[in-house]
Amino acid sequence: MNSALPPPGDIESGPDAGTFRLTGAWTTAHLERLRLRLERSPWPAAGAVRLQAGALEALDTGGAWLLQGLLGELRGRGLQPRLDGLRGEFTALLELVRERLGESVPAAPPPREGTLAWLGREAWRRAEEGLALLAFFGETVVALGRNLLHPGRIRRHALLESLQSAGVNALPILALLSFLIGVVIAYQGGVQLKTYGANIFIVELVTITMLRELAPLMAAIIVAGRTGSAFTAQIGTMQVTEEIDALRTIGIAPMDLLVLPKLFGLVLALPLLTVFADAFGVLGGMTMATLMLDVSFGDFLDRVPQAVSATSFLIGVGKAPVFAAIIALVGCYQGFRVSGGADSVGRQTTKSVVQSIFLVIIADAVFSILYSWLGI
Amino acid sequence: MAADTVIEVEGLRTCFGETCIHDGVNLSVRRGEVLGIVGGSGTGKSVLLREIIMLHEPTAGTIRLFGEETGDLDEAAADRLRRRMGVMFQHGALFSSLTVLENVMVPLREQLRLPPALMESVAALKIALAGLPADAGPKFPRQLSGGMLKRAAVARALALDPELLFLDEPSAGLDPVSANALDELILQLRDSLGLTVVMVTHDLDSLWRVSDRVAFLGEKKVIGLGSMETLSRSEHPLISTYFQGPRGRAAKEHAWAGR
Ligand SMILES: Nc1ncnc2c1ncn2[C@@H]1O[C@H](COP(=O)(O)OP(=O)(O)OP(=O)(O)O)[C@@H](O)[C@H]1O
Ligand SMILES: [Mg+2]
């Protein structure tokens, strides 16, 4: 390859009729231009065509492919093309391309499907996904039963690890966010209460909303974003690298090693996280109450037992294991749905977070309806 | 440095934490040659390759590519150098979200301005050159066999007819017929395009057939450099056990019989 760039490839007709001169660099970069030039060249209707390639300065595989195609097409038109003066190494390249390409034509792209076919396929995919999720839940329950019958099978190490990563490591962010939510509620509610002089009711406002609704939801949403996504990414990546298959062949059920410890860990951790969020949410509310409404910490805490019953607290904490199960199962399920490569891991992780938050909120609504029926 | 030296590695030292895998590696690659790099597993062949292609910074020492020292290049200059090289990674490193055809088109798209249809034809040509059937084009990497993956990776490395081609174990996992075809391809491209090829391989047959010179990596250095014939007669214990084993001898006899 010369360091001085040769001019772009070209083809000129003449001097005699049926004679063409190939010049410049016939390289991939100039293919489009060359193709147009070839189309516009005055090819004779019949007889011999002489292609003089003595002045051809560079040829790469793309150029050789074009030249080979030209020879083929001219022959197809019933002409007799002859290539003269091609350098030795270029001839070898032309030969290589001819040999390797053979008669193979690139496969036609698959035909585009119609709207109806697309609709059908999408509907089927959704239905299949729903069924698969159900099947996964069922499988987990079976594995759960097996593990509870033989507690020795429970992977303690994996369980502790998931408690650590899903529970302990989430404490700082959860504390901060709960505190801020408590502050915001107290502030928004406090402005209204102040106008009626009902400052002390801030206690009811903050404690009931935090304990019953916001703390469990906050904890669940943070865990879904932090931990559910990590579950999917971990299992998904293991799926891509065939680690899951390797586990199976070694005789370790992926369910036992990967799913159940996560499920147990989260079901234990989320109620605890909820209590933690309760505490920091109320603390946030209390801080705001002191600063804005002149309700001191002492007054606030004195009123708490009157304002909220233990039931409110238990209702909030009681929802947490259900949320935890949803997050763990959806996270793991989406991980197992990964097929192919990196982009699939990303897609399923997104799905996992969206689906688990969606299902958590649905479950929360169902709980509300249930509690109002029961009158608690 | 001589004008026809493409790569020059001097006093290269590579350490991961406390352990050093290279200490004083010297190597130069001439224009238009096929250089094989051999050595036991874990002697740092792949790492050396990564350092030459500017993916890994050496702990000490200099590497010059086309006469430019890679250590003190800015991004733009490094990019310009990268465009002149094609790389096939040991594990393929195909983009999993793209089909084989699209994988080969990625470098074409980045570097050339060609209409899509023409680009597809060029990509299909590279796929055919690498010895894959045409119907592999629309397939995703996960749908290919191990050997087909290798060839798809070669096709992508060849996409731009690079001046300098790096191949990390191109024939591992290929059937003998495909491995031969790949050897042929490397030789033919070298002869017709003037490629310079740096190839890491454990395939002794392929070394005998295609390499002009072979660098033997061991004891953290290049302990042998020369043609296969020279190396196979080397007295150095590491080299002689490498080439004088039953496989080494069979490959040699095979190579002699083929002449
Ligand atoms: N990122 C890294 N961190 C730490 N050590 C590494 C890293 N990459 C490579 N190594 C070590 O460097 C050594 C050389 O690795 P390398 O992949 O270059 O081997 P190789 O010669 O290509 O072997 P093979 O023939 O098996 O491919 C190995 O001992 C490896 O453990
Ligand atoms: Mg390697």
PDB file of C-alpha atoms in Angstrom, chain A residues 15-139:
ATOM      1  CA  PRO A  15      -9.248   5.031 -27.954  1.00  0.00           C
ATOM      2  CA  ASP A  16     -10.739   2.201 -30.043  1.00  0.00           C
ATOM      3  CA  ALA A  17     -14.357   1.151 -29.894  1.00  0.00           C
ATOM      4  CA  GLY A  18     -14.890  -1.596 -27.322  1.00  0.00           C
ATOM      5  CA  THR A  19     -11.733  -0.661 -25.429  1.00  0.00           C
ATOM      6  CA  PHE A  20     -11.769   0.694 -21.892  1.00  0.00           C
ATOM      7  CA  ARG A  21      -9.015   1.859 -19.575  1.00  0.00           C
ATOM      8  CA  LEU A  22      -9.225   1.163 -15.854  1.00  0.00           C
ATOM      9  CA  THR A  23      -7.371   3.729 -13.756  1.00  0.00           C
ATOM     10  CA  GLY A  24      -6.839   4.861 -10.183  1.00  0.00           C
ATOM     11  CA  ALA A  25      -7.777   3.043  -7.001  1.00  0.00           C
ATOM     12  CA  TRP A  26     -10.481   0.463  -7.294  1.00  0.00           C
ATOM     13  CA  THR A  27     -11.124   0.260  -3.579  1.00  0.00           C
ATOM     14  CA  THR A  28     -14.117  -0.153  -1.321  1.00  0.00           C
ATOM     15  CA  ALA A  29     -14.205   3.549  -0.511  1.00  0.00           C
ATOM     16  CA  HIS A  30     -14.871   4.412  -4.159  1.00  0.00           C
ATOM     17  CA  LEU A  31     -17.290   1.595  -4.936  1.00  0.00           C
ATOM     18  CA  GLU A  32     -20.390   3.746  -5.353  1.00  0.00           C
ATOM     19  CA  ARG A  33     -18.706   6.123  -7.755  1.00  0.00           C
ATOM     20  CA  LEU A  34     -17.235   3.235  -9.733  1.00  0.00           C
ATOM     21  CA  ARG A  35     -20.571   1.480  -9.919  1.00  0.00           C
ATOM     22  CA  LEU A  36     -22.195   4.583 -11.429  1.00  0.00           C
ATOM     23  CA  ARG A  37     -19.325   5.042 -13.872  1.00  0.00           C
ATOM     24  CA  LEU A  38     -19.670   1.440 -14.987  1.00  0.00           C
ATOM     25  CA  GLU A  39     -23.404   1.850 -15.502  1.00  0.00           C
ATOM     26  CA  ARG A  40     -22.891   4.911 -17.680  1.00  0.00           C
ATOM     27  CA  SER A  41     -20.052   3.494 -19.759  1.00  0.00           C
ATOM     28  CA  PRO A  42     -20.845   3.067 -23.437  1.00  0.00           C
ATOM     29  CA  TRP A  43     -20.700  -0.734 -23.596  1.00  0.00           C
ATOM     30  CA  PRO A  44     -20.972  -2.049 -27.125  1.00  0.00           C
ATOM     31  CA  ALA A  45     -24.005  -4.131 -28.047  1.00  0.00           C
ATOM     32  CA  ALA A  46     -21.996  -7.125 -29.116  1.00  0.00           C
ATOM     33  CA  GLY A  47     -18.507  -8.421 -29.696  1.00  0.00           C
ATOM     34  CA  ALA A  48     -15.288  -8.217 -27.734  1.00  0.00           C
ATOM     35  CA  VAL A  49     -14.646  -5.797 -24.879  1.00  0.00           C
ATOM     36  CA  ARG A  50     -11.051  -5.066 -23.930  1.00  0.00           C
ATOM     37  CA  LEU A  51     -10.436  -3.840 -20.431  1.00  0.00           C
ATOM     38  CA  GLN A  52      -6.948  -2.404 -20.105  1.00  0.00           C
ATOM     39  CA  ALA A  53      -5.931  -2.558 -16.482  1.00  0.00           C
ATOM     40  CA  GLY A  54      -2.304  -1.563 -16.838  1.00  0.00           C
ATOM     41  CA  ALA A  55      -2.965   1.794 -15.140  1.00  0.00           C
ATOM     42  CA  LEU A  56      -4.920   0.322 -12.250  1.00  0.00           C
ATOM     43  CA  GLU A  57      -3.118   1.591  -9.165  1.00  0.00           C
ATOM     44  CA  ALA A  58      -4.837  -0.109  -6.281  1.00  0.00           C
ATOM     45  CA  LEU A  59      -7.288  -2.903  -5.879  1.00  0.00           C
ATOM     46  CA  ASP A  60      -8.805  -4.290  -2.694  1.00  0.00           C
ATOM     47  CA  THR A  61     -11.316  -7.038  -2.133  1.00  0.00           C
ATOM     48  CA  GLY A  62     -14.255  -4.689  -2.682  1.00  0.00           C
ATOM     49  CA  GLY A  63     -12.805  -3.486  -5.973  1.00  0.00           C
ATOM     50  CA  ALA A  64     -12.021  -7.025  -7.046  1.00  0.00           C
ATOM     51  CA  TRP A  65     -15.601  -7.964  -6.303  1.00  0.00           C
ATOM     52  CA  LEU A  66     -16.870  -5.136  -8.503  1.00  0.00           C
ATOM     53  CA  LEU A  67     -14.507  -6.064 -11.323  1.00  0.00           C
ATOM     54  CA  GLN A  68     -15.497  -9.696 -11.070  1.00  0.00           C
ATOM     55  CA  GLY A  69     -19.161  -8.659 -11.158  1.00  0.00           C
ATOM     56  CA  LEU A  70     -18.498  -6.517 -14.231  1.00  0.00           C
ATOM     57  CA  LEU A  71     -16.894  -9.419 -16.079  1.00  0.00           C
ATOM     58  CA  GLY A  72     -19.840 -11.622 -15.167  1.00  0.00           C
ATOM     59  CA  GLU A  73     -22.389  -9.104 -16.296  1.00  0.00           C
ATOM     60  CA  LEU A  74     -20.677  -8.423 -19.601  1.00  0.00           C
ATOM     61  CA  ARG A  75     -20.578 -12.138 -20.284  1.00  0.00           C
ATOM     62  CA  GLY A  76     -24.247 -12.314 -19.363  1.00  0.00           C
ATOM     63  CA  ARG A  77     -24.980  -9.736 -22.065  1.00  0.00           C
ATOM     64  CA  GLY A  78     -23.278 -11.915 -24.634  1.00  0.00           C
ATOM     65  CA  LEU A  79     -20.101  -9.848 -24.831  1.00  0.00           C
ATOM     66  CA  GLN A  80     -16.600 -11.258 -24.673  1.00  0.00           C
ATOM     67  CA  PRO A  81     -14.713  -9.257 -22.052  1.00  0.00           C
ATOM     68  CA  ARG A  82     -10.942  -9.522 -21.817  1.00  0.00           C
ATOM     69  CA  LEU A  83      -8.840  -8.133 -19.017  1.00  0.00           C
ATOM     70  CA  ASP A  84      -5.361  -7.033 -20.069  1.00  0.00           C
ATOM     71  CA  GLY A  85      -2.326  -5.900 -18.222  1.00  0.00           C
ATOM     72  CA  LEU A  86      -3.563  -6.615 -14.721  1.00  0.00           C
ATOM     73  CA  ARG A  87      -0.709  -6.808 -12.216  1.00  0.00           C
ATOM     74  CA  GLY A  88       0.134 -10.219 -10.853  1.00  0.00           C
ATOM     75  CA  GLU A  89      -1.034  -9.611  -7.307  1.00  0.00           C
ATOM     76  CA  PHE A  90      -4.287  -8.078  -8.556  1.00  0.00           C
ATOM     77  CA  THR A  91      -4.946 -11.129 -10.698  1.00  0.00           C
ATOM     78  CA  ALA A  92      -4.464 -13.279  -7.626  1.00  0.00           C
ATOM     79  CA  LEU A  93      -6.914 -11.156  -5.691  1.00  0.00           C
ATOM     80  CA  LEU A  94      -9.479 -11.360  -8.473  1.00  0.00           C
ATOM     81  CA  GLU A  95      -9.043 -15.093  -8.528  1.00  0.00           C
ATOM     82  CA  LEU A  96      -9.448 -15.288  -4.747  1.00  0.00           C
ATOM     83  CA  VAL A  97     -12.699 -13.364  -4.840  1.00  0.00           C
ATOM     84  CA  ARG A  98     -14.034 -15.412  -7.726  1.00  0.00           C
ATOM     85  CA  GLU A  99     -13.166 -18.641  -5.956  1.00  0.00           C
ATOM     86  CA  ARG A 100     -14.546 -17.721  -2.538  1.00  0.00           C
ATOM     87  CA  LEU A 101     -17.659 -16.006  -3.720  1.00  0.00           C
ATOM     88  CA  GLY A 102     -18.360 -18.881  -6.098  1.00  0.00           C
ATOM     89  CA  GLU A 103     -21.899 -18.853  -7.256  1.00  0.00           C
ATOM     90  CA  SER A 104     -23.144 -17.831  -3.836  1.00  0.00           C
ATOM     91  CA  VAL A 105     -25.511 -14.899  -3.910  1.00  0.00           C
ATOM     92  CA  PRO A 106     -26.335 -13.170  -0.666  1.00  0.00           C
ATOM     93  CA  ALA A 107     -29.422 -14.660   0.942  1.00  0.00           C
ATOM     94  CA  ALA A 108     -32.544 -12.575   0.444  1.00  0.00           C
ATOM     95  CA  PRO A 109     -33.712 -10.897   3.641  1.00  0.00           C
ATOM     96  CA  PRO A 110     -36.722 -12.621   5.190  1.00  0.00           C
ATOM     97  CA  PRO A 111     -40.000 -11.189   3.863  1.00  0.00           C
ATOM     98  CA  ARG A 112     -41.617  -8.480   5.996  1.00  0.00           C
ATOM     99  CA  GLU A 113     -44.607  -9.791   7.876  1.00  0.00           C
ATOM    100  CA  GLY A 114     -48.052  -8.249   7.527  1.00  0.00           C
ATOM    101  CA  THR A 115     -49.957  -6.424  10.269  1.00  0.00           C
ATOM    102  CA  LEU A 116     -52.154  -9.401  11.013  1.00  0.00           C
ATOM    103  CA  ALA A 117     -49.207 -11.730  11.428  1.00  0.00           C
ATOM    104  CA  TRP A 118     -47.519  -9.170  13.672  1.00  0.00           C
ATOM    105  CA  LEU A 119     -50.677  -8.796  15.774  1.00  0.00           C
ATOM    106  CA  GLY A 120     -50.968 -12.533  16.127  1.00  0.00           C
ATOM    107  CA  ARG A 121     -47.350 -12.960  17.055  1.00  0.00           C
ATOM    108  CA  GLU A 122     -47.470 -10.168  19.640  1.00  0.00           C
ATOM    109  CA  ALA A 123     -50.675 -11.514  21.194  1.00  0.00           C
ATOM    110  CA  TRP A 124     -49.160 -14.959  21.377  1.00  0.00           C
ATOM    111  CA  ARG A 125     -45.974 -13.600  22.884  1.00  0.00           C
ATOM    112  CA  ARG A 126     -47.857 -11.753  25.614  1.00  0.00           C
ATOM    113  CA  ALA A 127     -50.017 -14.756  26.433  1.00  0.00           C
ATOM    114  CA  GLU A 128     -46.973 -16.980  26.492  1.00  0.00           C
ATOM    115  CA  GLU A 129     -45.148 -14.583  28.783  1.00  0.00           C
ATOM    116  CA  GLY A 130     -48.048 -14.534  31.233  1.00  0.00           C
ATOM    117  CA  LEU A 131     -48.150 -18.311  31.263  1.00  0.00           C
ATOM    118  CA  ALA A 132     -44.402 -18.541  31.708  1.00  0.00           C
ATOM    119  CA  LEU A 133     -44.532 -16.180  34.693  1.00  0.00           C
ATOM    120  CA  LEU A 134     -47.235 -18.341  36.231  1.00  0.00           C
ATOM    121  CA  ALA A 135     -45.220 -21.468  35.538  1.00  0.00           C
ATOM    122  CA  PHE A 136     -42.209 -19.863  37.161  1.00  0.00           C
ATOM    123  CA  PHE A 137     -44.230 -19.023  40.283  1.00  0.00           C
ATOM    124  CA  GLY A 138     -45.408 -22.621  40.396  1.00  0.00           C
ATOM    125  CA  GLU A 139     -41.893 -23.965  40.002  1.00  0.00           C
TER     126      GLU A 139
END
